[in-house]
Amino acid sequence: MSAAVYAEPYKLPAGALALAVHAAFFALLYFGISWRAEPPQGMVVDIWDSLPEMKNIPAKVTPPEEAQPEPLKPVEPPKPVETQKLAKPAQPAEPHKADIELAEKKKQKAKLDEIKKQMEQKKIIEAEKMRAAQAEQERIRTVQAEQERARAEQAAKAAAAIASEIGKYKELIRSKIRHNIVRPPDVPDNARAEFDVTLLPGGTVLNAKLNRQSGNEAYDAAVERAILKSQPLPLPPDVALFNKFRELHLKFCPEENSCK
Amino acid sequence: MNVTQDLSFLHLLENASVLVQLVMGLLLLVSLMSWWYIFIKMFAVRMAVKQSEEFEETFWNNPDLVKLYQSSNVASGNAGSMARIFAAGFAEFIKLKKKHGMENSAVMEGTSRAMRATYQREMDNLESHLSFLATVGSVSPYVGLFGTVWGIMNAFRGLSNVGQATLAHVAPGIAEALVATAMGLFAAIPAVVAYNRYAHDVGRLSSRFESFMEEFSNVLQRQS
């Protein structure tokens, strides 16, 4: 029996299979187990004694000021003044005509005067009526303006509340993401990455797109990872406000205060 | 020891002490070899079983032993272990028969000696490397454990310099040390399973060869 008979014909395929088994094993070790040390969640505490500066409030407060419609007021006063002027020149006209000679004429004149007086009184009464009506109108108008102003103020207050809520949650989102950024070494302090983040209801990130590169790819990647890791992002409990959060434009800097 | 490091797998291997790295390298090598032998044996045993079955079938369906002996497969020794046993026995039987004046029992004794020799060789071939699998199966957990113990010793020694001991100080060291145990077990478990499986298979083949030898001796005795 020659040794060749016992030569094992399967050495190569067996070796390849053995290598494949080990490759599979190490791939499992490498990819199957997450070896990263994760910081315990829920240990991050944000203390808010005052709201951080709110960029959005001024923009929201301005419209209510426009909404106060007061140009109507100045129109009212001139009218009553005019009517008084018309009424006054009519009164001094009577004594001049009483001096004239003839008694008959006097009588007639007196009659005419009386008629004129009556006419005059009627005019005055009418003018007074007019004045009263106008005053009434004016009063109604001022009340309406008052009501309108109150309504506008209320709307402004509500808008301000909403704006502060939005600003608060935007700041919460930013701070949550910032806590998750693992800052890579050698990132300059003035690096600024801007992201367009699309959210789903519930705070899930649908899409985080790098809008402006910081110049440091490692930092861009770190911020993107942090955004994805921060899911679900904090959203206001009021579902109606979600539309303000659907598209967010967020800026991140290594130093907290260098970009807001 | 850097506490805040990431526990990536490659990091662990990199940061392990030299001895632990050696242990892990050894275990990797042993594991590779044992898997290599596992696959070689798998193919070899499977082929031996198949060839034995085929040869037994042709043997019992073929009354003409000379023709069977001369058929190309059997003569070249490529028809498997049982065919080789048959060929050795039959060649010896013919040689002894040609010598006149030999007693029948002496011829049969010589034939069965020749067959037994071939049988031993075949069994030796089939059983080769099985002892290696057995050794790997029993020893590599200990080797891995050794690496682990060493690694943990180092991890705790590093702890003595630190005033306030936290789990974070020892965790990387223990994790890297446990990789050694994992590799030891990874090498040992398949080796043990394969050893048991192949030892059983080879045992069955051996009893099959032995019963064939007895039956073949009977056939030859009838013919002589």
Tab-separated table of C-alpha atoms in Angstrom:
chain	number	residue	atom	x	y	z
A	1	MET	CA	0.000	0.000	0.000
A	2	SER	CA	1.597	3.208	-1.075
A	3	ALA	CA	1.368	6.369	0.966
A	4	ALA	CA	-0.408	8.076	-1.895
A	5	VAL	CA	-3.449	5.971	-1.237
A	6	TYR	CA	-3.778	7.542	2.176
A	7	ALA	CA	-3.224	11.075	0.999
A	8	GLU	CA	-6.343	12.901	2.038
A	9	PRO	CA	-7.920	14.452	-1.005
A	10	TYR	CA	-9.952	17.005	0.881
A	11	LYS	CA	-7.234	19.084	2.465
A	12	LEU	CA	-7.884	22.244	0.498
A	13	PRO	CA	-11.669	22.380	0.674
A	14	ALA	CA	-11.453	21.441	4.353
A	15	GLY	CA	-9.003	24.276	4.975
A	16	ALA	CA	-11.219	26.723	3.137
A	17	LEU	CA	-14.232	25.611	5.159
A	18	ALA	CA	-12.297	25.961	8.405
A	19	LEU	CA	-11.309	29.494	7.463
A	20	ALA	CA	-14.901	30.274	6.552
A	21	VAL	CA	-16.095	29.057	9.954
A	22	HIS	CA	-13.607	31.301	11.704
A	23	ALA	CA	-14.409	34.247	9.537
A	24	ALA	CA	-18.074	33.779	10.386
A	25	PHE	CA	-17.270	33.478	14.086
A	26	PHE	CA	-15.240	36.649	14.176
A	27	ALA	CA	-17.719	38.523	12.071
A	28	LEU	CA	-20.334	37.533	14.620
A	29	LEU	CA	-18.133	38.748	17.446
A	30	TYR	CA	-17.317	41.966	15.674
A	31	PHE	CA	-20.720	42.954	14.387
A	32	GLY	CA	-23.083	40.932	16.523
A	33	ILE	CA	-22.139	42.377	19.856
A	34	SER	CA	-22.205	46.086	20.402
A	35	TRP	CA	-19.004	46.620	22.298
A	36	ARG	CA	-19.507	50.310	22.772
A	37	ALA	CA	-19.813	51.565	26.295
A	38	GLU	CA	-23.123	53.394	26.410
A	39	PRO	CA	-23.626	56.054	29.040
A	40	PRO	CA	-26.675	55.352	31.170
A	41	GLN	CA	-29.681	57.158	29.782
A	42	GLY	CA	-31.848	59.384	31.879
A	43	MET	CA	-28.949	60.712	33.904
A	44	VAL	CA	-28.880	63.924	31.895
A	45	VAL	CA	-30.681	66.656	33.736
A	46	ASP	CA	-31.462	70.053	32.284
A	47	ILE	CA	-32.240	72.741	34.779
A	48	TRP	CA	-34.320	75.598	33.446
A	49	ASP	CA	-34.799	78.446	35.843
A	50	SER	CA	-35.468	80.837	33.003
A	51	LEU	CA	-36.150	80.265	29.381
A	52	PRO	CA	-33.144	80.655	27.191
A	53	GLU	CA	-33.319	83.657	24.905
A	54	MET	CA	-36.222	83.322	22.559
A	55	LYS	CA	-35.475	84.291	19.016
A	56	ASN	CA	-39.003	83.798	17.842
A	57	ILE	CA	-40.929	86.052	20.160
A	58	PRO	CA	-40.290	89.444	18.551
A	59	ALA	CA	-41.396	88.137	15.192
A	60	LYS	CA	-44.635	86.853	16.681
A	61	VAL	CA	-45.401	89.902	18.803
A	62	THR	CA	-45.285	92.462	16.011
A	63	PRO	CA	-48.480	91.450	14.169
A	64	PRO	CA	-50.792	92.232	17.132
A	65	GLU	CA	-49.468	95.795	17.185
A	66	GLU	CA	-50.431	96.199	13.570
A	67	ALA	CA	-53.810	94.780	14.365
A	68	GLN	CA	-54.769	97.690	16.655
A	69	PRO	CA	-56.795	99.865	14.285
A	70	GLU	CA	-56.877	103.332	15.829
A	71	PRO	CA	-56.738	105.672	12.843
A	72	LEU	CA	-60.542	105.925	12.999
A	73	LYS	CA	-60.495	108.082	16.146
A	74	PRO	CA	-59.320	111.445	14.819
A	75	VAL	CA	-62.218	111.624	12.343
A	76	GLU	CA	-64.881	112.082	15.038
A	77	PRO	CA	-64.158	115.436	16.769
A	78	PRO	CA	-64.387	117.850	13.776
A	79	LYS	CA	-68.087	117.275	13.050
A	80	PRO	CA	-69.606	118.581	16.263
A	81	VAL	CA	-67.405	121.710	16.034
A	82	GLU	CA	-68.800	122.566	12.601
A	83	THR	CA	-72.400	122.319	13.666
A	84	GLN	CA	-71.787	124.698	16.606
A	85	LYS	CA	-70.251	127.249	14.278
A	86	LEU	CA	-73.257	127.157	12.014
A	87	ALA	CA	-75.607	127.633	14.916
A	88	LYS	CA	-73.895	130.707	16.532
A	89	PRO	CA	-73.976	133.286	13.710
A	90	ALA	CA	-77.737	132.816	13.448
A	91	GLN	CA	-78.445	134.153	17.027
A	92	PRO	CA	-76.810	137.637	16.880
A	93	ALA	CA	-78.792	138.486	13.685
A	94	GLU	CA	-82.093	139.309	15.596
A	95	PRO	CA	-81.350	142.709	17.382
A	96	HIS	CA	-80.330	144.519	14.179
A	97	LYS	CA	-83.734	144.126	12.566
A	98	ALA	CA	-85.725	145.246	15.699
A	99	ASP	CA	-84.615	148.943	15.278
A	100	ILE	CA	-86.510	149.621	12.068
A	101	GLU	CA	-89.184	152.450	11.974
A	102	LEU	CA	-92.770	151.332	11.227
A	103	ALA	CA	-94.876	149.711	13.885
A	104	GLU	CA	-96.789	147.740	11.380
A	105	LYS	CA	-93.620	146.705	9.926
A	106	LYS	CA	-92.464	146.102	13.461
A	107	LYS	CA	-95.357	143.811	14.046
A	108	GLN	CA	-94.771	142.048	10.825
A	109	LYS	CA	-91.139	141.928	11.565
A	110	ALA	CA	-91.855	140.647	15.042
A	111	LYS	CA	-93.967	137.927	13.491
A	112	LEU	CA	-91.250	137.146	11.052
A	113	ASP	CA	-88.738	137.252	13.865
A	114	GLU	CA	-90.830	134.902	15.874
A	115	ILE	CA	-91.042	132.539	12.950
A	116	LYS	CA	-87.315	132.931	12.458
A	117	LYS	CA	-86.759	132.290	16.166
A	118	GLN	CA	-88.816	129.183	15.971
A	119	MET	CA	-86.870	128.120	12.922
A	120	GLU	CA	-83.678	128.951	14.767
A	121	GLN	CA	-84.717	126.930	17.821
A	122	LYS	CA	-85.673	124.050	15.622
A	123	LYS	CA	-82.242	124.197	14.043
A	124	ILE	CA	-80.573	124.252	17.443
A	125	ILE	CA	-82.614	121.274	18.590
A	126	GLU	CA	-81.794	119.437	15.434
A	127	ALA	CA	-78.127	120.283	15.824
A	128	GLU	CA	-78.241	119.053	19.410
A	129	LYS	CA	-79.885	115.861	18.273
A	130	MET	CA	-77.203	115.450	15.642
A	131	ARG	CA	-74.531	116.077	18.251
A	132	ALA	CA	-76.015	113.512	20.587
A	133	ALA	CA	-76.226	110.951	17.817
A	134	GLN	CA	-72.672	111.614	16.853
A	135	ALA	CA	-71.524	111.339	20.449
A	136	GLU	CA	-73.359	108.058	20.672
A	137	GLN	CA	-71.670	106.854	17.506
A	138	GLU	CA	-68.335	107.976	18.828
A	139	ARG	CA	-68.871	106.142	22.073
A	140	ILE	CA	-69.782	102.952	20.232
A	141	ARG	CA	-66.761	103.326	18.055
A	142	THR	CA	-64.352	103.797	20.979
A	143	VAL	CA	-65.845	100.783	22.743
A	144	GLN	CA	-65.398	98.720	19.625
A	145	ALA	CA	-61.816	99.865	19.283
A	146	GLU	CA	-61.280	99.027	22.928
A	147	GLN	CA	-62.660	95.535	22.416
A	148	GLU	CA	-60.580	95.082	19.326
A	149	ARG	CA	-57.467	96.149	21.134
A	150	ALA	CA	-58.202	93.740	23.991
A	151	ARG	CA	-58.740	90.929	21.506
A	152	ALA	CA	-55.502	91.724	19.736
A	153	GLU	CA	-53.687	91.794	23.042
A	154	GLN	CA	-55.069	88.406	23.944
A	155	ALA	CA	-54.014	86.998	20.574
A	156	ALA	CA	-50.586	88.477	21.064
A	157	LYS	CA	-50.336	86.890	24.487
A	158	ALA	CA	-51.362	83.495	23.099
A	159	ALA	CA	-48.907	83.848	20.256
A	160	ALA	CA	-46.184	84.758	22.701
A	161	ALA	CA	-47.038	81.721	24.837
A	162	ILE	CA	-46.902	79.480	21.786
A	163	ALA	CA	-43.657	81.050	20.686
A	164	SER	CA	-42.139	80.559	24.098
A	165	GLU	CA	-43.288	76.923	24.086
A	166	ILE	CA	-41.754	76.413	20.672
A	167	GLY	CA	-38.554	78.126	21.669
A	168	LYS	CA	-38.375	76.086	24.833
A	169	TYR	CA	-38.731	72.788	23.040
A	170	LYS	CA	-36.317	73.800	20.318
A	171	GLU	CA	-33.813	74.548	23.018
A	172	LEU	CA	-34.594	71.206	24.702
A	173	ILE	CA	-34.009	69.395	21.421
A	174	ARG	CA	-30.754	71.200	20.910
A	175	SER	CA	-29.536	70.467	24.386
A	176	LYS	CA	-30.504	66.815	24.197
A	177	ILE	CA	-28.591	66.447	20.961
A	178	ARG	CA	-25.673	68.408	22.312
A	179	HIS	CA	-25.410	66.043	25.266
A	180	ASN	CA	-25.050	63.162	22.866
A	181	ILE	CA	-22.314	64.688	20.760
A	182	VAL	CA	-19.057	62.916	21.377
A	183	ARG	CA	-16.633	65.596	20.411
A	184	PRO	CA	-13.831	64.190	18.316
A	185	PRO	CA	-10.328	65.451	18.994
A	186	ASP	CA	-8.894	68.351	17.006
A	187	VAL	CA	-12.145	70.099	16.284
A	188	PRO	CA	-11.622	73.852	16.167
A	189	ASP	CA	-13.904	75.770	18.531
A	190	ASN	CA	-15.363	77.858	15.770
A	191	ALA	CA	-16.582	74.886	13.748
A	192	ARG	CA	-20.287	75.173	13.038
A	193	ALA	CA	-22.378	72.398	11.548
A	194	GLU	CA	-25.919	73.111	10.418
A	195	PHE	CA	-28.451	70.387	9.937
A	196	ASP	CA	-31.898	70.232	8.398
A	197	VAL	CA	-33.778	67.715	10.496
A	198	THR	CA	-37.112	66.289	9.418
A	199	LEU	CA	-39.178	64.902	12.272
A	200	LEU	CA	-42.060	62.498	12.494
A	201	PRO	CA	-44.760	62.836	15.137
A	202	GLY	CA	-43.430	61.220	18.276
A	203	GLY	CA	-39.980	62.679	17.860
A	204	THR	CA	-38.495	60.155	15.493
A	205	VAL	CA	-35.939	61.594	13.118
A	206	LEU	CA	-36.948	60.896	9.563
A	207	ASN	CA	-34.000	62.559	7.978
A	208	ALA	CA	-31.019	64.591	9.111
A	209	LYS	CA	-29.339	66.404	6.288
A	210	LEU	CA	-26.088	68.271	6.619
A	211	ASN	CA	-26.833	71.749	5.392
A	212	ARG	CA	-23.602	73.533	6.101
A	213	GLN	CA	-20.412	71.649	6.722
A	214	SER	CA	-18.313	72.603	9.677
A	215	GLY	CA	-15.109	71.895	7.803
A	216	ASN	CA	-14.375	68.964	10.034
A	217	GLU	CA	-15.915	65.750	8.776
A	218	ALA	CA	-15.456	63.964	12.070
A	219	TYR	CA	-17.466	66.649	13.817
A	220	ASP	CA	-20.222	66.555	11.175
A	221	ALA	CA	-20.442	62.810	11.595
A	222	ALA	CA	-20.449	63.093	15.382
A	223	VAL	CA	-23.324	65.568	15.273
A	224	GLU	CA	-25.289	63.389	12.887
A	225	ARG	CA	-24.781	60.380	15.125
A	226	ALA	CA	-25.861	62.444	18.097
A	227	ILE	CA	-29.045	63.529	16.294
A	228	LEU	CA	-29.937	59.955	15.493
A	229	LYS	CA	-29.025	58.817	18.966
A	230	SER	CA	-31.204	61.461	20.621
A	231	GLN	CA	-34.385	59.935	19.283
A	232	PRO	CA	-37.079	60.404	20.319
A	233	LEU	CA	-36.552	64.129	20.453
A	234	PRO	CA	-38.600	66.058	23.015
A	235	LEU	CA	-41.749	67.567	21.505
A	236	PRO	CA	-44.442	69.718	23.118
A	237	PRO	CA	-47.423	67.711	24.370
A	238	ASP	CA	-49.699	69.900	22.247
A	239	VAL	CA	-50.012	68.004	18.979
A	240	ALA	CA	-51.119	71.114	17.130
A	241	LEU	CA	-47.673	72.613	17.571
A	242	PHE	CA	-46.004	69.742	15.785
A	243	ASN	CA	-46.116	71.534	12.449
A	244	LYS	CA	-43.573	73.974	13.810
A	245	PHE	CA	-41.225	71.077	14.459
A	246	ARG	CA	-41.657	69.133	11.244
A	247	GLU	CA	-38.684	70.855	9.678
A	248	LEU	CA	-35.975	72.044	12.020
A	249	HIS	CA	-32.870	73.923	11.192
A	250	LEU	CA	-30.314	73.276	13.898
A	251	LYS	CA	-26.844	74.667	14.389
A	252	PHE	CA	-24.172	73.027	16.471
A	253	CYS	CA	-20.851	74.282	17.692
A	254	PRO	CA	-18.253	72.594	19.892
A	255	GLU	CA	-18.493	75.549	22.272
A	256	GLU	CA	-21.987	75.944	23.628
A	257	ASN	CA	-22.338	79.661	23.289
A	258	SER	CA	-20.517	80.375	20.104
A	259	CYS	CA	-23.562	79.745	17.972
A	260	LYS	CA	-27.187	80.168	18.797
B	1	MET	CA	-5.515	51.798	31.568
B	2	ASN	CA	-7.771	54.252	29.858
B	3	VAL	CA	-11.168	54.135	31.474
B	4	THR	CA	-13.210	55.850	28.842
B	5	GLN	CA	-12.064	53.752	25.933
B	6	ASP	CA	-14.477	52.131	23.572
B	7	LEU	CA	-14.691	48.405	24.037
B	8	SER	CA	-14.387	47.541	20.408
B	9	PHE	CA	-13.352	43.998	19.733
B	10	LEU	CA	-10.104	44.879	18.010
B	11	HIS	CA	-9.288	47.307	20.812
B	12	LEU	CA	-9.606	44.489	23.292
B	13	LEU	CA	-7.212	42.305	21.340
B	14	GLU	CA	-4.777	45.188	20.913
B	15	ASN	CA	-4.732	46.190	24.549
B	16	ALA	CA	-4.384	42.710	25.980
B	17	SER	CA	-1.100	41.843	27.658
B	18	VAL	CA	1.480	39.905	25.673
B	19	LEU	CA	0.805	36.629	27.383
B	20	VAL	CA	-2.928	36.873	26.803
B	21	GLN	CA	-2.247	37.726	23.184
B	22	LEU	CA	-0.026	34.676	22.908
B	23	VAL	CA	-2.708	32.506	24.434
B	24	MET	CA	-5.290	33.892	22.065
B	25	GLY	CA	-2.995	33.369	19.087
B	26	LEU	CA	-2.346	29.803	20.130
B	27	LEU	CA	-6.033	29.157	20.559
B	28	LEU	CA	-6.789	30.659	17.182
B	29	LEU	CA	-4.221	28.382	15.573
B	30	VAL	CA	-5.498	25.337	17.433
B	31	SER	CA	-9.047	26.202	16.518
B	32	LEU	CA	-8.156	26.595	12.859
B	33	MET	CA	-6.368	23.250	12.841
B	34	SER	CA	-9.120	21.455	14.674
B	35	TRP	CA	-11.714	22.760	12.240
B	36	TRP	CA	-9.490	21.766	9.372
B	37	TYR	CA	-9.256	18.227	10.719
B	38	ILE	CA	-12.948	18.217	11.456
B	39	PHE	CA	-13.725	18.883	7.823
B	40	ILE	CA	-11.057	16.455	6.567
B	41	LYS	CA	-12.422	13.724	8.804
B	42	MET	CA	-15.963	14.537	7.816
B	43	PHE	CA	-15.175	14.007	4.163
B	44	ALA	CA	-12.937	10.982	4.836
B	45	VAL	CA	-15.417	9.132	7.048
B	46	ARG	CA	-18.281	9.855	4.724
B	47	MET	CA	-16.286	8.553	1.781
B	48	ALA	CA	-15.147	5.452	3.691
B	49	VAL	CA	-18.742	4.563	4.614
B	50	LYS	CA	-19.928	5.051	1.062
B	51	GLN	CA	-17.075	3.018	-0.463
B	52	SER	CA	-17.562	0.195	2.028
B	53	GLU	CA	-21.234	-0.009	1.188
B	54	GLU	CA	-20.511	-0.057	-2.525
B	55	PHE	CA	-17.783	-2.676	-2.199
B	56	GLU	CA	-19.903	-4.971	-0.021
B	57	GLU	CA	-22.652	-4.795	-2.572
B	58	THR	CA	-20.357	-5.731	-5.492
B	59	PHE	CA	-18.667	-8.382	-3.369
B	60	TRP	CA	-21.866	-10.225	-2.516
B	61	ASN	CA	-23.250	-9.897	-6.034
B	62	ASN	CA	-20.055	-11.213	-7.614
B	63	PRO	CA	-19.366	-14.925	-7.170
B	64	ASP	CA	-16.176	-14.739	-9.200
B	65	LEU	CA	-13.571	-13.489	-6.735
B	66	VAL	CA	-10.708	-13.506	-9.249
B	67	LYS	CA	-12.571	-11.181	-11.554
B	68	LEU	CA	-13.399	-8.905	-8.663
B	69	TYR	CA	-9.765	-8.923	-7.575
B	70	GLN	CA	-8.609	-8.042	-11.070
B	71	SER	CA	-11.107	-5.284	-11.661
B	72	SER	CA	-9.261	-2.015	-12.101
B	73	ASN	CA	-10.698	-0.265	-9.063
B	74	VAL	CA	-9.793	-2.958	-6.579
B	75	ALA	CA	-6.351	-3.630	-8.049
B	76	SER	CA	-5.326	0.023	-7.905
B	77	GLY	CA	-6.498	0.330	-4.314
B	78	ASN	CA	-8.897	3.177	-5.043
B	79	ALA	CA	-12.076	1.417	-4.028
B	80	GLY	CA	-11.735	2.122	-0.334
B	81	SER	CA	-10.582	0.440	2.845
B	82	MET	CA	-12.686	-2.691	2.554
B	83	ALA	CA	-11.534	-3.284	-1.016
B	84	ARG	CA	-7.938	-2.956	0.095
B	85	ILE	CA	-8.472	-5.473	2.885
B	86	PHE	CA	-10.065	-7.820	0.401
B	87	ALA	CA	-7.216	-7.334	-2.100
B	88	ALA	CA	-4.511	-7.978	0.510
B	89	GLY	CA	-6.254	-11.096	1.773
B	90	PHE	CA	-6.961	-12.504	-1.653
B	91	ALA	CA	-3.396	-11.846	-2.938
B	92	GLU	CA	-1.958	-13.659	0.071
B	93	PHE	CA	-4.414	-16.513	-0.379
B	94	ILE	CA	-3.418	-16.989	-4.046
B	95	LYS	CA	0.301	-16.837	-3.242
B	96	LEU	CA	-0.041	-19.440	-0.499
B	97	LYS	CA	-2.196	-21.649	-2.674
B	98	LYS	CA	0.506	-21.698	-5.348
B	99	LYS	CA	2.967	-23.149	-2.868
B	100	HIS	CA	2.225	-26.852	-2.828
B	101	GLY	CA	2.143	-28.829	0.304
B	102	MET	CA	0.708	-26.087	2.491
B	103	GLU	CA	-1.921	-27.139	4.928
B	104	ASN	CA	-5.314	-25.582	4.538
B	105	SER	CA	-5.345	-24.106	8.018
B	106	ALA	CA	-1.923	-22.549	7.452
B	107	VAL	CA	-3.155	-20.907	4.251
B	108	MET	CA	-6.165	-19.485	6.076
B	109	GLU	CA	-4.000	-18.280	8.920
B	110	GLY	CA	-1.640	-16.463	6.552
B	111	THR	CA	-4.559	-14.920	4.707
B	112	SER	CA	-6.185	-13.601	7.832
B	113	ARG	CA	-2.839	-12.244	9.073
B	114	ALA	CA	-2.415	-10.304	5.831
B	115	MET	CA	-5.966	-8.988	6.083
B	116	ARG	CA	-5.479	-8.003	9.715
B	117	ALA	CA	-2.328	-6.088	8.860
B	118	THR	CA	-4.139	-4.139	6.184
B	119	TYR	CA	-7.072	-3.645	8.526
B	120	GLN	CA	-4.766	-2.184	11.171
B	121	ARG	CA	-3.290	0.189	8.655
B	122	GLU	CA	-6.716	1.269	7.465
B	123	MET	CA	-7.934	1.814	10.997
B	124	ASP	CA	-4.842	3.775	11.829
B	125	ASN	CA	-5.504	5.971	8.821
B	126	LEU	CA	-9.138	6.499	9.714
B	127	GLU	CA	-8.341	7.262	13.318
B	128	SER	CA	-5.551	9.677	12.524
B	129	HIS	CA	-6.077	13.206	13.900
B	130	LEU	CA	-8.892	12.026	16.135
B	131	SER	CA	-6.526	12.168	19.077
B	132	PHE	CA	-5.719	15.740	18.117
B	133	LEU	CA	-9.407	16.624	18.273
B	134	ALA	CA	-9.670	14.937	21.649
B	135	THR	CA	-6.685	16.875	22.956
B	136	VAL	CA	-8.030	20.178	21.691
B	137	GLY	CA	-11.386	19.418	23.205
B	138	SER	CA	-10.005	18.720	26.628
B	139	VAL	CA	-7.127	21.181	26.832
B	140	SER	CA	-8.121	24.380	25.063
B	141	PRO	CA	-10.667	25.452	27.718
B	142	TYR	CA	-7.847	25.303	30.245
B	143	VAL	CA	-5.578	27.299	27.991
B	144	GLY	CA	-8.296	29.886	27.540
B	145	LEU	CA	-8.920	29.918	31.259
B	146	PHE	CA	-5.240	30.474	31.851
B	147	GLY	CA	-5.320	33.511	29.576
B	148	THR	CA	-8.410	34.793	31.356
B	149	VAL	CA	-6.952	34.370	34.800
B	150	TRP	CA	-3.806	36.140	33.741
B	151	GLY	CA	-5.774	38.993	32.175
B	152	ILE	CA	-7.971	39.431	35.234
B	153	MET	CA	-4.924	39.366	37.480
B	154	ASN	CA	-3.535	42.239	35.457
B	155	ALA	CA	-6.822	44.088	35.561
B	156	PHE	CA	-6.958	43.895	39.333
B	157	ARG	CA	-3.331	44.848	39.693
B	158	GLY	CA	-4.073	48.019	37.758
B	159	LEU	CA	-6.879	48.651	40.206
B	160	SER	CA	-4.504	48.853	43.152
B	161	ASN	CA	-3.157	52.220	41.947
B	162	VAL	CA	-6.596	53.760	41.868
B	163	GLY	CA	-7.992	55.288	45.016
B	164	GLN	CA	-11.640	54.802	44.268
B	165	ALA	CA	-12.276	51.510	42.554
B	166	THR	CA	-15.143	51.431	40.101
B	167	LEU	CA	-16.334	48.754	37.770
B	168	ALA	CA	-15.212	50.908	34.865
B	169	HIS	CA	-11.602	50.415	35.874
B	170	VAL	CA	-11.667	46.652	35.700
B	171	ALA	CA	-14.320	46.113	33.052
B	172	PRO	CA	-12.067	46.486	29.993
B	173	GLY	CA	-9.439	44.206	31.470
B	174	ILE	CA	-11.983	41.549	32.359
B	175	ALA	CA	-13.636	41.818	28.974
B	176	GLU	CA	-10.361	41.348	27.155
B	177	ALA	CA	-9.460	38.472	29.418
B	178	LEU	CA	-12.772	36.772	28.801
B	179	VAL	CA	-12.142	36.856	25.075
B	180	ALA	CA	-9.478	34.225	25.743
B	181	THR	CA	-12.001	31.936	27.433
B	182	ALA	CA	-14.446	32.482	24.617
B	183	MET	CA	-11.859	31.443	22.088
B	184	GLY	CA	-10.885	28.417	24.141
B	185	LEU	CA	-14.489	27.289	24.289
B	186	PHE	CA	-14.947	28.045	20.626
B	187	ALA	CA	-12.041	25.725	19.860
B	188	ALA	CA	-13.048	23.052	22.372
B	189	ILE	CA	-16.765	22.568	21.809
B	190	PRO	CA	-16.664	21.612	18.126
B	191	ALA	CA	-13.583	19.495	18.723
B	192	VAL	CA	-15.309	17.474	21.438
B	193	VAL	CA	-18.463	17.037	19.397
B	194	ALA	CA	-16.487	16.046	16.316
B	195	TYR	CA	-14.309	13.660	18.288
B	196	ASN	CA	-17.278	11.826	19.728
B	197	ARG	CA	-19.026	11.714	16.414
B	198	TYR	CA	-16.028	10.457	14.433
B	199	ALA	CA	-14.906	7.991	17.094
B	200	HIS	CA	-18.364	6.479	16.926
B	201	ASP	CA	-18.342	6.412	13.112
B	202	VAL	CA	-14.865	4.883	12.955
B	203	GLY	CA	-15.869	2.274	15.550
B	204	ARG	CA	-18.805	1.257	13.415
B	205	LEU	CA	-16.594	1.049	10.337
B	206	SER	CA	-14.080	-1.074	12.240
B	207	SER	CA	-16.700	-3.596	13.319
B	208	ARG	CA	-17.972	-3.630	9.773
B	209	PHE	CA	-14.470	-4.413	8.452
B	210	GLU	CA	-14.003	-7.124	11.051
B	211	SER	CA	-17.235	-8.859	10.189
B	212	PHE	CA	-16.352	-8.609	6.501
B	213	MET	CA	-12.960	-10.224	7.223
B	214	GLU	CA	-14.654	-13.114	9.010
B	215	GLU	CA	-17.136	-13.620	6.231
B	216	PHE	CA	-14.455	-13.405	3.554
B	217	SER	CA	-12.346	-15.971	5.420
B	218	ASN	CA	-15.330	-18.295	5.430
B	219	VAL	CA	-15.789	-17.835	1.675
B	220	LEU	CA	-12.105	-18.569	1.032
B	221	GLN	CA	-12.182	-21.611	3.289
B	222	ARG	CA	-15.113	-22.989	1.384
B	223	GLN	CA	-13.285	-22.519	-1.903
B	224	SER	CA	-9.983	-23.933	-0.843
